[in-house]
mmCIF file with all atom_site columns, C-alpha atoms in Angstrom:
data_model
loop_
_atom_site.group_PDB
_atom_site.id
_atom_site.type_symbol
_atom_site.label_atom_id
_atom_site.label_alt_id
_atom_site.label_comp_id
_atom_site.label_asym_id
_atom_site.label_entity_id
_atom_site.label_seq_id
_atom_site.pdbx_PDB_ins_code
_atom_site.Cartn_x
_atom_site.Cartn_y
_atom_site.Cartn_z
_atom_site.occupancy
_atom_site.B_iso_or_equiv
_atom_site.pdbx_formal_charge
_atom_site.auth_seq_id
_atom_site.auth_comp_id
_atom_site.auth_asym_id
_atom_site.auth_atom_id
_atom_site.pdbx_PDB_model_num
ATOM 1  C CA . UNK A 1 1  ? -14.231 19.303  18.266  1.00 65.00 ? 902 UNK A CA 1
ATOM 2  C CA . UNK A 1 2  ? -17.157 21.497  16.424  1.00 77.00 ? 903 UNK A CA 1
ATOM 3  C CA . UNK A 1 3  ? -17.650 23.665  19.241  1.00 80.00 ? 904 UNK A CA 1
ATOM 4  C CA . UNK A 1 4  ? -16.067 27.435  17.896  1.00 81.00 ? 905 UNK A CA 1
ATOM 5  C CA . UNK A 1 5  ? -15.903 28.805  20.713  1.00 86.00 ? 906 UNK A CA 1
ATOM 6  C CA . UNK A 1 6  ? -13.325 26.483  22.102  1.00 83.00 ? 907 UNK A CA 1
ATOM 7  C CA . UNK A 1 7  ? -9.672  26.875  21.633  1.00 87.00 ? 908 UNK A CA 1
ATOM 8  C CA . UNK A 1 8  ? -8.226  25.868  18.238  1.00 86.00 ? 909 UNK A CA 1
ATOM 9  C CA . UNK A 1 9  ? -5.696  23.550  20.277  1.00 87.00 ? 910 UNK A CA 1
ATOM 10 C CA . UNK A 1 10 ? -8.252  21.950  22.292  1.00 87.00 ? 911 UNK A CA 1
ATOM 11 C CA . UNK A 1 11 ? -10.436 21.205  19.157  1.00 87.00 ? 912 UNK A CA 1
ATOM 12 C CA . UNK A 1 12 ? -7.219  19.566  17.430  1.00 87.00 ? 913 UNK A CA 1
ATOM 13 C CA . UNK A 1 13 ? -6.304  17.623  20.094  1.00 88.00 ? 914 UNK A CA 1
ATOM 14 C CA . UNK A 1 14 ? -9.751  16.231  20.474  1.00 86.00 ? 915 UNK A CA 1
ATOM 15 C CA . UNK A 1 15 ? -9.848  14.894  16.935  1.00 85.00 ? 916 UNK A CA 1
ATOM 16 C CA . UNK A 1 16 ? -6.234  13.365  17.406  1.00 84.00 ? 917 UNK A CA 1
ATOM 17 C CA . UNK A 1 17 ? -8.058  11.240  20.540  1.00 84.00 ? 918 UNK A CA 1
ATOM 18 C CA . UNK A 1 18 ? -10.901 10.862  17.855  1.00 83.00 ? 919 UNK A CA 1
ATOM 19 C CA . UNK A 1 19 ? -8.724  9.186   15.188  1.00 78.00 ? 920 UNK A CA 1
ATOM 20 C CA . UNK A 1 20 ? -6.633  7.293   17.771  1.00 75.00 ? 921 UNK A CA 1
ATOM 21 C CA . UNK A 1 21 ? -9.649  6.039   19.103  1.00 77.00 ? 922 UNK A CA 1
ATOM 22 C CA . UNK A 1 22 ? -11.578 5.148   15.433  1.00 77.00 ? 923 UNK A CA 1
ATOM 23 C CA . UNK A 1 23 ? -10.240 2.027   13.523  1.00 65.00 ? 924 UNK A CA 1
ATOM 24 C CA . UNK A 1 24 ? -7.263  3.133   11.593  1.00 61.00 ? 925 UNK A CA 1
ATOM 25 C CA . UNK A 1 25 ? -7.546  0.409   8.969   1.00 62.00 ? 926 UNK A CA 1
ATOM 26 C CA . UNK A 1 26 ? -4.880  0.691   6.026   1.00 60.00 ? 927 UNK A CA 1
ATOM 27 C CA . UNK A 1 27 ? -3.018  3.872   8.280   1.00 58.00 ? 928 UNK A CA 1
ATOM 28 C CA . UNK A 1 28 ? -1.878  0.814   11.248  1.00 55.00 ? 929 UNK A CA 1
ATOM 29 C CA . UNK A 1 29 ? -0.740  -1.882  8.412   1.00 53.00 ? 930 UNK A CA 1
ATOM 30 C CA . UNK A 1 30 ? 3.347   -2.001  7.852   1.00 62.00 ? 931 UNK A CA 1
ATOM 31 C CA . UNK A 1 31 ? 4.533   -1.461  4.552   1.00 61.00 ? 932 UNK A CA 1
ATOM 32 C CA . UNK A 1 32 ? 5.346   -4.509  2.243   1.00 66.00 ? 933 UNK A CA 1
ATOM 33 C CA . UNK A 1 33 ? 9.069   -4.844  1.959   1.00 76.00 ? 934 UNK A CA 1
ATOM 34 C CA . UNK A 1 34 ? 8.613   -6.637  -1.297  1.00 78.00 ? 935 UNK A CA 1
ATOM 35 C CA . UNK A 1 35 ? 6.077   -7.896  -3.317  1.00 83.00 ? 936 UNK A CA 1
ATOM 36 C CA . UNK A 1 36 ? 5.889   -10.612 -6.408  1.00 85.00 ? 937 UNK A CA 1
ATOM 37 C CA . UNK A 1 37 ? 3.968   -10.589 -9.489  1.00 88.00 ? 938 UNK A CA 1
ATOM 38 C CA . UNK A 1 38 ? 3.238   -13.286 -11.160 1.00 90.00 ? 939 UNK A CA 1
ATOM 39 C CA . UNK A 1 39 ? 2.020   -12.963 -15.050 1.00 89.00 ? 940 UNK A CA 1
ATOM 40 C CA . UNK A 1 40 ? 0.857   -16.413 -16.790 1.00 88.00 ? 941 UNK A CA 1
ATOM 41 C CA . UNK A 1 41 ? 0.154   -16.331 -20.431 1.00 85.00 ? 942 UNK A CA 1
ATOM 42 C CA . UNK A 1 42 ? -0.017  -20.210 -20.707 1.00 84.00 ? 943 UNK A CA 1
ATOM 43 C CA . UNK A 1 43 ? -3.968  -19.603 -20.748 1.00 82.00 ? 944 UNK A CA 1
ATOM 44 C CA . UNK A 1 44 ? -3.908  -20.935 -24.974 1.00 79.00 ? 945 UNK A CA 1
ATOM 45 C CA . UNK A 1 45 ? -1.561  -23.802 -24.436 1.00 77.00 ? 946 UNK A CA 1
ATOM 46 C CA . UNK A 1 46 ? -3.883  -24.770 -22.005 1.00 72.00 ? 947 UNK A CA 1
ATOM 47 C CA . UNK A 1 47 ? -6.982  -24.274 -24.163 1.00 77.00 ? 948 UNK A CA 1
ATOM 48 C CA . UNK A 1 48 ? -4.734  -26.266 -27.025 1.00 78.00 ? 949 UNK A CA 1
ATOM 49 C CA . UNK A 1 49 ? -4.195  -28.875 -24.660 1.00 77.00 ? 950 UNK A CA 1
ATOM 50 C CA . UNK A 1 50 ? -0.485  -28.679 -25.645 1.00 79.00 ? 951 UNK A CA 1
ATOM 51 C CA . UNK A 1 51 ? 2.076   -28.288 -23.066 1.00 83.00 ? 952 UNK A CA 1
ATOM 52 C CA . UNK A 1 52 ? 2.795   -24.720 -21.625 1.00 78.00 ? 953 UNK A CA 1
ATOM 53 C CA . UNK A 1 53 ? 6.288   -22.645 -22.183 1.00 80.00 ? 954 UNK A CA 1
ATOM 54 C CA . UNK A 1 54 ? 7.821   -21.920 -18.789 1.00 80.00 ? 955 UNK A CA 1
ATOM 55 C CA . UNK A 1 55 ? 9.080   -19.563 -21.177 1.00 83.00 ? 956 UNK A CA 1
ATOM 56 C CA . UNK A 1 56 ? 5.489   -17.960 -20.534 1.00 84.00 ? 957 UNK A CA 1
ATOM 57 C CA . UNK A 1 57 ? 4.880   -16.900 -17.320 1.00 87.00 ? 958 UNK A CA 1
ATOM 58 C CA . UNK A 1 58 ? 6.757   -14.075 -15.768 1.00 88.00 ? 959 UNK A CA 1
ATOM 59 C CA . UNK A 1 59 ? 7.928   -13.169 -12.228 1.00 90.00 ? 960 UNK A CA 1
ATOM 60 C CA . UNK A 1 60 ? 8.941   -9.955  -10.941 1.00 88.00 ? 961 UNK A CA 1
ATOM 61 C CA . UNK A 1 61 ? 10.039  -10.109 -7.411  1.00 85.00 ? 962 UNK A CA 1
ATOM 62 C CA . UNK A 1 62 ? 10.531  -6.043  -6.209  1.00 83.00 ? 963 UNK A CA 1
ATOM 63 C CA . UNK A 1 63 ? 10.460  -3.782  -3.764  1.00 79.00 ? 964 UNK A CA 1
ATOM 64 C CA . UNK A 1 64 ? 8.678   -0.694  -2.782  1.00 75.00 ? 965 UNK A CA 1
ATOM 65 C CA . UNK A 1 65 ? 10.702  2.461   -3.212  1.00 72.00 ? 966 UNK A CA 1
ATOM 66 C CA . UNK A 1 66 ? 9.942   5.544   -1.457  1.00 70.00 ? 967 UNK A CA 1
ATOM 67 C CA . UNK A 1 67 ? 8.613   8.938   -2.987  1.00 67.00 ? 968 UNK A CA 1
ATOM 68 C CA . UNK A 1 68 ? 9.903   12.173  -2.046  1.00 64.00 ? 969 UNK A CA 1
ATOM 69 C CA . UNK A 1 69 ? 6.570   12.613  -0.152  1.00 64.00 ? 970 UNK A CA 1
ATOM 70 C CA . UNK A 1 70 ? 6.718   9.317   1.601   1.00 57.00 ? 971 UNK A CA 1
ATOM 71 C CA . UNK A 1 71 ? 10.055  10.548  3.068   1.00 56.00 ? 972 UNK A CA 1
ATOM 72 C CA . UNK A 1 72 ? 9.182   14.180  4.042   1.00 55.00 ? 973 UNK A CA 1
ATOM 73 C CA . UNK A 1 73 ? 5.912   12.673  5.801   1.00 57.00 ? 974 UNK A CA 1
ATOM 74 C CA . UNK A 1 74 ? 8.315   9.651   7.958   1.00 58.00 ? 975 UNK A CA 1
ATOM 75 C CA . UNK A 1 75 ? 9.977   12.425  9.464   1.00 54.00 ? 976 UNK A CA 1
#
């Protein structure tokens, strides 16, 4: 791989067995079809000790969508 005199194909192909061989981390883990956040503002009723809203905690159940660069790099 650092060796210049070696052919530029050669040198790319070793650091393709390099990276297939090193711990990909993030790269190997599939992409979340959906995720959920969950906001809770009931923190002062709490504090109050009065009873909490439901009104007051939010969920927002979504999915991913792809960028532009997402796509042209899947193909």
């Amino acid at each position: 791989m650092s060796d210049d005199s070696a052919n530029a194909r050669h040198r790319v192909d070793s650091i393709k067995a390099l990276d297939a061989l090193a711990d990909p981390g993030p790269q190997a883990a599939p992409p979340a079809d959906r995720f959920i956040i969950t906001i809770d503002l009931t923190a002062d009723a709490k504090l109050r000790s009065a009873e909490p809203d439901p009104h007051d905690i939010i969920t927002i159940d979504a999915t991913p969508r792809k960028t532009p660069i997402e796509d042209d790099w899947q193909r």
